[in-house]
GROMACS .gro file of C-alpha atoms in nm:
model
  350
    1UNK     CA    1  25.658  -3.756  14.754
    2UNK     CA    2  25.829  -3.805  14.383
    3UNK     CA    3  26.041  -3.500  14.220
    4UNK     CA    4  26.041  -3.598  13.871
    5UNK     CA    5  26.359  -3.484  13.636
    6UNK     CA    6  26.318  -3.133  13.493
    7UNK     CA    7  26.330  -3.139  13.109
    8UNK     CA    8  26.263  -2.960  12.860
    9UNK     CA    9  25.847  -2.941  12.765
   10UNK     CA   10  25.701  -3.080  12.405
   11UNK     CA   11  25.402  -3.055  12.300
   12UNK     CA   12  25.147  -3.292  12.128
   13UNK     CA   13  24.868  -3.179  11.993
   14UNK     CA   14  24.723  -3.044  12.341
   15UNK     CA   15  24.940  -3.282  12.613
   16UNK     CA   16  25.261  -3.121  12.721
   17UNK     CA   17  25.531  -3.377  12.776
   18UNK     CA   18  25.819  -3.280  13.055
   19UNK     CA   19  25.795  -3.005  13.273
   20UNK     CA   20  25.489  -2.827  13.297
   21UNK     CA   21  25.275  -3.135  13.146
   22UNK     CA   22  25.156  -3.408  13.356
   23UNK     CA   23  25.216  -3.817  13.284
   24UNK     CA   24  25.026  -3.886  12.956
   25UNK     CA   25  24.938  -4.284  12.911
   26UNK     CA   26  24.964  -4.367  12.537
   27UNK     CA   27  24.855  -4.640  12.305
   28UNK     CA   28  24.886  -4.770  11.957
   29UNK     CA   29  24.618  -4.909  11.686
   30UNK     CA   30  24.653  -5.314  11.623
   31UNK     CA   31  24.404  -5.264  11.373
   32UNK     CA   32  24.557  -5.345  10.964
   33UNK     CA   33  24.718  -4.993  10.885
   34UNK     CA   34  24.500  -4.957  10.556
   35UNK     CA   35  24.151  -5.075  10.750
   36UNK     CA   36  24.058  -4.664  10.764
   37UNK     CA   37  23.720  -4.747  10.975
   38UNK     CA   38  23.840  -5.023  11.178
   39UNK     CA   39  24.146  -4.781  11.330
   40UNK     CA   40  23.920  -4.508  11.361
   41UNK     CA   41  23.656  -4.694  11.544
   42UNK     CA   42  23.913  -4.862  11.775
   43UNK     CA   43  24.110  -4.491  11.812
   44UNK     CA   44  23.746  -4.377  11.979
   45UNK     CA   45  23.764  -4.666  12.180
   46UNK     CA   46  24.103  -4.567  12.309
   47UNK     CA   47  23.983  -4.202  12.417
   48UNK     CA   48  23.677  -4.314  12.592
   49UNK     CA   49  23.907  -4.518  12.813
   50UNK     CA   50  24.142  -4.207  12.872
   51UNK     CA   51  24.387  -4.281  12.632
   52UNK     CA   52  24.571  -3.939  12.600
   53UNK     CA   53  24.785  -3.990  12.287
   54UNK     CA   54  24.745  -4.235  12.018
   55UNK     CA   55  24.959  -4.416  11.779
   56UNK     CA   56  24.929  -4.573  11.459
   57UNK     CA   57  25.183  -4.753  11.215
   58UNK     CA   58  25.219  -4.605  10.861
   59UNK     CA   59  25.375  -4.866  10.683
   60UNK     CA   60  25.312  -4.660  10.306
   61UNK     CA   61  25.160  -4.395  10.170
   62UNK     CA   62  24.803  -4.548  10.155
   63UNK     CA   63  24.822  -4.608  10.528
   64UNK     CA   64  24.890  -4.195  10.552
   65UNK     CA   65  24.505  -4.176  10.433
   66UNK     CA   66  24.394  -4.337  10.789
   67UNK     CA   67  24.568  -4.063  10.959
   68UNK     CA   68  24.408  -3.790  10.799
   69UNK     CA   69  24.065  -3.978  10.883
   70UNK     CA   70  24.165  -4.044  11.247
   71UNK     CA   71  24.277  -3.629  11.283
   72UNK     CA   72  23.874  -3.592  11.129
   73UNK     CA   73  23.750  -3.860  11.409
   74UNK     CA   74  23.905  -3.810  11.759
   75UNK     CA   75  24.050  -3.517  11.964
   76UNK     CA   76  24.334  -3.696  12.084
   77UNK     CA   77  24.682  -3.636  11.950
   78UNK     CA   78  24.784  -3.884  11.676
   79UNK     CA   79  25.141  -4.002  11.641
   80UNK     CA   80  25.283  -4.133  11.311
   81UNK     CA   81  25.507  -4.429  11.334
   82UNK     CA   82  25.765  -4.489  11.050
   83UNK     CA   83  26.028  -4.648  10.962
   84UNK     CA   84  26.283  -4.604  10.636
   85UNK     CA   85  26.102  -4.376  10.452
   86UNK     CA   86  26.133  -3.996  10.497
   87UNK     CA   87  25.891  -3.941  10.221
   88UNK     CA   88  25.601  -4.075  10.471
   89UNK     CA   89  25.702  -3.855  10.736
   90UNK     CA   90  25.689  -3.548  10.523
   91UNK     CA   91  25.313  -3.709  10.424
   92UNK     CA   92  25.220  -3.718  10.779
   93UNK     CA   93  25.257  -3.398  10.866
   94UNK     CA   94  25.095  -3.272  10.568
   95UNK     CA   95  24.820  -3.490  10.696
   96UNK     CA   96  24.802  -3.360  11.027
   97UNK     CA   97  24.984  -3.587  11.285
   98UNK     CA   98  25.064  -3.424  11.562
   99UNK     CA   99  25.361  -3.605  11.624
  100UNK     CA  100  25.640  -3.822  11.445
  101UNK     CA  101  25.748  -4.128  11.563
  102UNK     CA  102  26.112  -4.217  11.368
  103UNK     CA  103  26.474  -4.272  11.365
  104UNK     CA  104  26.689  -4.051  11.180
  105UNK     CA  105  26.961  -4.275  11.103
  106UNK     CA  106  26.743  -4.475  10.959
  107UNK     CA  107  26.555  -4.279  10.689
  108UNK     CA  108  26.900  -4.236  10.450
  109UNK     CA  109  27.124  -3.922  10.370
  110UNK     CA  110  27.144  -3.595  10.575
  111UNK     CA  111  26.935  -3.422  10.345
  112UNK     CA  112  26.664  -3.641  10.418
  113UNK     CA  113  26.717  -3.616  10.797
  114UNK     CA  114  26.677  -3.221  10.750
  115UNK     CA  115  26.390  -3.246  10.495
  116UNK     CA  116  26.214  -3.405  10.807
  117UNK     CA  117  26.355  -3.210  11.073
  118UNK     CA  118  26.257  -2.861  10.881
  119UNK     CA  119  25.868  -2.984  10.802
  120UNK     CA  120  25.829  -3.112  11.140
  121UNK     CA  121  26.001  -2.758  11.270
  122UNK     CA  122  25.790  -2.538  11.095
  123UNK     CA  123  25.473  -2.755  11.137
  124UNK     CA  124  25.536  -2.729  11.545
  125UNK     CA  125  25.525  -3.133  11.542
  126UNK     CA  126  25.802  -3.316  11.764
  127UNK     CA  127  25.954  -3.636  11.684
  128UNK     CA  128  26.006  -3.942  11.923
  129UNK     CA  129  26.350  -4.097  11.820
  130UNK     CA  130  26.225  -4.484  11.955
  131UNK     CA  131  26.539  -4.708  12.042
  132UNK     CA  132  26.514  -5.065  12.091
  133UNK     CA  133  26.698  -5.357  12.142
  134UNK     CA  134  26.616  -5.473  11.799
  135UNK     CA  135  26.719  -5.160  11.615
  136UNK     CA  136  27.067  -5.067  11.764
  137UNK     CA  137  27.313  -4.965  11.508
  138UNK     CA  138  27.596  -5.221  11.392
  139UNK     CA  139  27.877  -4.991  11.460
  140UNK     CA  140  27.749  -4.918  11.845
  141UNK     CA  141  27.686  -5.356  11.866
  142UNK     CA  142  28.020  -5.414  11.745
  143UNK     CA  143  28.165  -5.156  11.994
  144UNK     CA  144  27.946  -5.299  12.313
  145UNK     CA  145  27.863  -5.738  12.189
  146UNK     CA  146  27.538  -5.677  12.259
  147UNK     CA  147  27.240  -5.406  12.298
  148UNK     CA  148  27.341  -5.328  12.637
  149UNK     CA  149  27.209  -5.050  12.828
  150UNK     CA  150  27.510  -4.817  12.711
  151UNK     CA  151  27.435  -4.899  12.379
  152UNK     CA  152  27.096  -4.846  12.339
  153UNK     CA  153  27.145  -4.503  12.514
  154UNK     CA  154  27.451  -4.435  12.316
  155UNK     CA  155  27.191  -4.523  11.998
  156UNK     CA  156  26.926  -4.280  12.084
  157UNK     CA  157  27.192  -4.014  12.165
  158UNK     CA  158  27.319  -4.059  11.769
  159UNK     CA  159  26.992  -4.001  11.670
  160UNK     CA  160  26.918  -3.739  11.890
  161UNK     CA  161  27.258  -3.581  11.770
  162UNK     CA  162  27.135  -3.587  11.398
  163UNK     CA  163  26.841  -3.377  11.461
  164UNK     CA  164  27.050  -3.103  11.694
  165UNK     CA  165  27.233  -3.072  11.337
  166UNK     CA  166  26.995  -2.922  11.150
  167UNK     CA  167  26.852  -2.694  11.472
  168UNK     CA  168  26.586  -2.929  11.564
  169UNK     CA  169  26.517  -2.975  11.904
  170UNK     CA  170  26.135  -3.057  11.998
  171UNK     CA  171  26.265  -3.417  12.072
  172UNK     CA  172  26.068  -3.719  12.298
  173UNK     CA  173  26.297  -4.021  12.344
  174UNK     CA  174  26.191  -4.378  12.433
  175UNK     CA  175  26.442  -4.636  12.474
  176UNK     CA  176  26.286  -5.018  12.490
  177UNK     CA  177  26.346  -5.262  12.558
  178UNK     CA  178  26.208  -5.629  12.678
  179UNK     CA  179  26.476  -5.680  12.918
  180UNK     CA  180  26.364  -5.505  13.241
  181UNK     CA  181  26.677  -5.450  13.387
  182UNK     CA  182  26.823  -5.325  13.057
  183UNK     CA  183  26.544  -5.053  12.978
  184UNK     CA  184  26.559  -4.968  13.379
  185UNK     CA  185  26.988  -4.848  13.318
  186UNK     CA  186  26.916  -4.739  12.978
  187UNK     CA  187  26.656  -4.489  13.076
  188UNK     CA  188  26.859  -4.399  13.359
  189UNK     CA  189  27.178  -4.314  13.122
  190UNK     CA  190  26.962  -4.112  12.909
  191UNK     CA  191  26.851  -3.932  13.143
  192UNK     CA  192  27.139  -3.833  13.294
  193UNK     CA  193  27.343  -3.713  12.919
  194UNK     CA  194  27.006  -3.484  12.796
  195UNK     CA  195  26.726  -3.295  12.915
  196UNK     CA  196  26.454  -3.448  12.663
  197UNK     CA  197  26.088  -3.561  12.802
  198UNK     CA  198  26.133  -3.967  12.798
  199UNK     CA  199  25.848  -4.194  12.679
  200UNK     CA  200  25.838  -4.535  12.924
  201UNK     CA  201  25.814  -4.852  12.808
  202UNK     CA  202  25.877  -5.229  12.804
  203UNK     CA  203  25.866  -5.350  12.466
  204UNK     CA  204  25.765  -5.704  12.339
  205UNK     CA  205  25.662  -5.753  12.752
  206UNK     CA  206  25.421  -6.015  12.676
  207UNK     CA  207  25.059  -6.155  12.708
  208UNK     CA  208  24.804  -5.914  12.947
  209UNK     CA  209  24.945  -6.122  13.287
  210UNK     CA  210  25.294  -6.128  13.206
  211UNK     CA  211  25.356  -5.781  13.042
  212UNK     CA  212  25.167  -5.595  13.303
  213UNK     CA  213  25.419  -5.749  13.556
  214UNK     CA  214  25.727  -5.635  13.378
  215UNK     CA  215  25.513  -5.272  13.238
  216UNK     CA  216  25.461  -5.252  13.635
  217UNK     CA  217  25.843  -5.303  13.732
  218UNK     CA  218  26.039  -5.163  13.472
  219UNK     CA  219  25.756  -4.852  13.460
  220UNK     CA  220  25.728  -4.817  13.807
  221UNK     CA  221  26.105  -4.778  13.916
  222UNK     CA  222  26.176  -4.565  13.692
  223UNK     CA  223  25.854  -4.319  13.759
  224UNK     CA  224  25.976  -4.364  14.133
  225UNK     CA  225  26.297  -4.205  14.076
  226UNK     CA  226  26.143  -3.924  13.857
  227UNK     CA  227  26.209  -3.998  13.551
  228UNK     CA  228  25.988  -4.044  13.275
  229UNK     CA  229  25.731  -3.801  13.104
  230UNK     CA  230  25.476  -4.015  12.918
  231UNK     CA  231  25.397  -4.398  12.934
  232UNK     CA  232  25.279  -4.704  12.731
  233UNK     CA  233  25.219  -5.056  12.840
  234UNK     CA  234  25.270  -5.291  12.573
  235UNK     CA  235  25.062  -5.596  12.584
  236UNK     CA  236  24.940  -5.829  12.346
  237UNK     CA  237  24.602  -5.780  12.410
  238UNK     CA  238  24.335  -5.551  12.344
  239UNK     CA  239  24.488  -5.195  12.359
  240UNK     CA  240  24.204  -5.048  12.606
  241UNK     CA  241  24.375  -5.311  12.847
  242UNK     CA  242  24.712  -5.117  12.823
  243UNK     CA  243  24.586  -4.768  12.854
  244UNK     CA  244  24.391  -4.935  13.200
  245UNK     CA  245  24.729  -5.071  13.276
  246UNK     CA  246  24.894  -4.744  13.213
  247UNK     CA  247  24.679  -4.545  13.458
  248UNK     CA  248  24.705  -4.773  13.693
  249UNK     CA  249  25.040  -4.795  13.729
  250UNK     CA  250  25.071  -4.448  13.774
  251UNK     CA  251  24.826  -4.478  14.068
  252UNK     CA  252  24.983  -4.735  14.236
  253UNK     CA  253  25.306  -4.439  14.200
  254UNK     CA  254  25.098  -4.233  14.369
  255UNK     CA  255  25.119  -4.001  14.030
  256UNK     CA  256  24.730  -4.003  13.934
  257UNK     CA  257  24.554  -3.866  14.260
  258UNK     CA  258  24.238  -3.776  14.099
  259UNK     CA  259  24.045  -4.117  14.060
  260UNK     CA  260  23.960  -4.364  14.346
  261UNK     CA  261  24.207  -4.610  14.446
  262UNK     CA  262  24.115  -4.938  14.603
  263UNK     CA  263  24.228  -5.167  14.860
  264UNK     CA  264  24.031  -5.517  14.915
  265UNK     CA  265  24.172  -5.811  15.160
  266UNK     CA  266  24.282  -6.137  15.002
  267UNK     CA  267  24.014  -6.340  15.162
  268UNK     CA  268  24.031  -6.575  15.440
  269UNK     CA  269  23.858  -6.834  15.622
  270UNK     CA  270  23.655  -6.594  15.792
  271UNK     CA  271  23.508  -6.507  15.431
  272UNK     CA  272  23.146  -6.572  15.361
  273UNK     CA  273  23.085  -6.359  15.069
  274UNK     CA  274  23.209  -6.365  14.731
  275UNK     CA  275  23.424  -6.131  14.780
  276UNK     CA  276  23.664  -6.242  14.479
  277UNK     CA  277  23.357  -6.128  14.223
  278UNK     CA  278  23.222  -5.832  14.408
  279UNK     CA  279  23.613  -5.656  14.435
  280UNK     CA  280  23.640  -5.725  14.063
  281UNK     CA  281  23.309  -5.573  13.999
  282UNK     CA  282  23.383  -5.244  14.147
  283UNK     CA  283  23.685  -5.186  14.081
  284UNK     CA  284  23.539  -5.213  13.712
  285UNK     CA  285  23.321  -4.965  13.855
  286UNK     CA  286  23.537  -4.779  13.965
  287UNK     CA  287  23.671  -4.649  13.625
  288UNK     CA  288  23.429  -4.384  13.518
  289UNK     CA  289  23.443  -4.203  13.844
  290UNK     CA  290  23.721  -3.947  13.880
  291UNK     CA  291  23.720  -3.861  14.272
  292UNK     CA  292  24.059  -3.885  14.464
  293UNK     CA  293  23.911  -4.095  14.757
  294UNK     CA  294  23.997  -4.465  14.918
  295UNK     CA  295  23.765  -4.746  14.873
  296UNK     CA  296  23.773  -5.030  15.041
  297UNK     CA  297  23.670  -5.404  15.009
  298UNK     CA  298  23.662  -5.662  15.272
  299UNK     CA  299  23.602  -5.976  15.361
  300UNK     CA  300  23.476  -5.980  15.715
  301UNK     CA  301  23.223  -5.786  15.917
  302UNK     CA  302  23.389  -5.838  16.246
  303UNK     CA  303  23.740  -5.685  16.135
  304UNK     CA  304  23.689  -5.509  15.804
  305UNK     CA  305  23.588  -5.140  15.876
  306UNK     CA  306  23.908  -5.147  16.119
  307UNK     CA  307  24.115  -5.276  15.909
  308UNK     CA  308  24.015  -5.026  15.628
  309UNK     CA  309  23.983  -4.694  15.878
  310UNK     CA  310  24.141  -4.489  15.663
  311UNK     CA  311  23.931  -4.556  15.360
  312UNK     CA  312  23.700  -4.266  15.249
  313UNK     CA  313  23.406  -4.553  15.210
  314UNK     CA  314  23.358  -4.907  15.187
  315UNK     CA  315  23.175  -5.269  15.231
  316UNK     CA  316  23.306  -5.589  15.450
  317UNK     CA  317  23.114  -5.856  15.390
  318UNK     CA  318  22.897  -6.067  15.615
  319UNK     CA  319  22.683  -6.405  15.546
  320UNK     CA  320  22.417  -6.287  15.290
  321UNK     CA  321  22.482  -5.932  15.382
  322UNK     CA  322  22.721  -5.678  15.440
  323UNK     CA  323  22.807  -5.318  15.606
  324UNK     CA  324  22.859  -5.009  15.415
  325UNK     CA  325  23.128  -4.766  15.649
  326UNK     CA  326  23.303  -4.451  15.633
  327UNK     CA  327  23.639  -4.412  15.829
  328UNK     CA  328  23.588  -4.693  16.007
  329UNK     CA  329  23.252  -4.597  16.130
  330UNK     CA  330  22.946  -4.862  16.005
  331UNK     CA  331  22.701  -4.664  15.823
  332UNK     CA  332  22.420  -4.944  15.777
  333UNK     CA  333  22.382  -5.255  15.727
  334UNK     CA  334  22.272  -5.423  15.364
  335UNK     CA  335  22.169  -5.728  15.141
  336UNK     CA  336  22.467  -5.856  14.955
  337UNK     CA  337  22.306  -5.844  14.616
  338UNK     CA  338  22.236  -5.455  14.724
  339UNK     CA  339  22.547  -5.383  14.821
  340UNK     CA  340  22.785  -5.258  14.556
  341UNK     CA  341  22.460  -5.035  14.403
  342UNK     CA  342  22.422  -4.886  14.807
  343UNK     CA  343  22.798  -4.860  14.748
  344UNK     CA  344  22.799  -4.647  14.464
  345UNK     CA  345  22.502  -4.442  14.598
  346UNK     CA  346  22.790  -4.359  14.895
  347UNK     CA  347  23.022  -4.275  14.647
  348UNK     CA  348  22.760  -4.007  14.445
  349UNK     CA  349  22.753  -3.839  14.782
  350UNK     CA  350  23.120  -3.755  14.856
   0.00000   0.00000   0.00000
């Protein structure tokens, strides 16, 4: 069992981050910021996929209207992603944003930082400090020579101190890097330096394939050590796939147990059924199932039921047919073309 790091609890809309809350999955809209209809449509798709927190870029005042539209259209909390202009942060709080993503050191004078901190505090809106390897301050880079884990951790704590200076502590921190090892070490350092909730992610991780691999290693390694309170899997892909990947990482780490886990064999020369297609279709159809069960898809009727004895329900392929089994016991034989429907019918009974 993983013992999660104890942190301050921060409320983002209806979602609790940190101690007292589950690890949440979030994503970011990638529709042009001024396309209100497109952003709302994509946000609804993300919400349908299970996304618990949705972030939107706010590059200028016109984009604040998108935040307003999102708040009217979706129930998931909305995060306004802002760089440099503190007035955008103030406007987004007025627009109903549930969290502001900003680096206090990048918005100008202490008066600007205080204005944002005071506005967010009055509205009960938390701030996420987002540091990555490309945003470390010049002075810190000069000290460490590169965006090392130490440099990123120091940058994060610099921004934290700016907010604390004005009596603001509803803070979430992210310290992302495209280098997985640096990302892991940076988060570990910050976790030991403060008790604020941490938003995990590997930035610029790449395409759907490589990005998922890098994110699984980085996010998974930290989760297994009890570090992390919300995650975003950054992929050069449809944001819906980020949401699916996030939940899959949580399931693989044993941190999400209210959905099915799928086990399937890698196939071999005994396989006489299209197991790869079967496993992919079963995985897709299980996305809408919310039961803590283990489902097996095996390629051999000789060994399948025995090898997947711990599965609550499963199928084992044959030559044009298959077996439905539960806990190693064969329930019945069914034609190949009906095997998935029969499996789903059994899952309905569980």
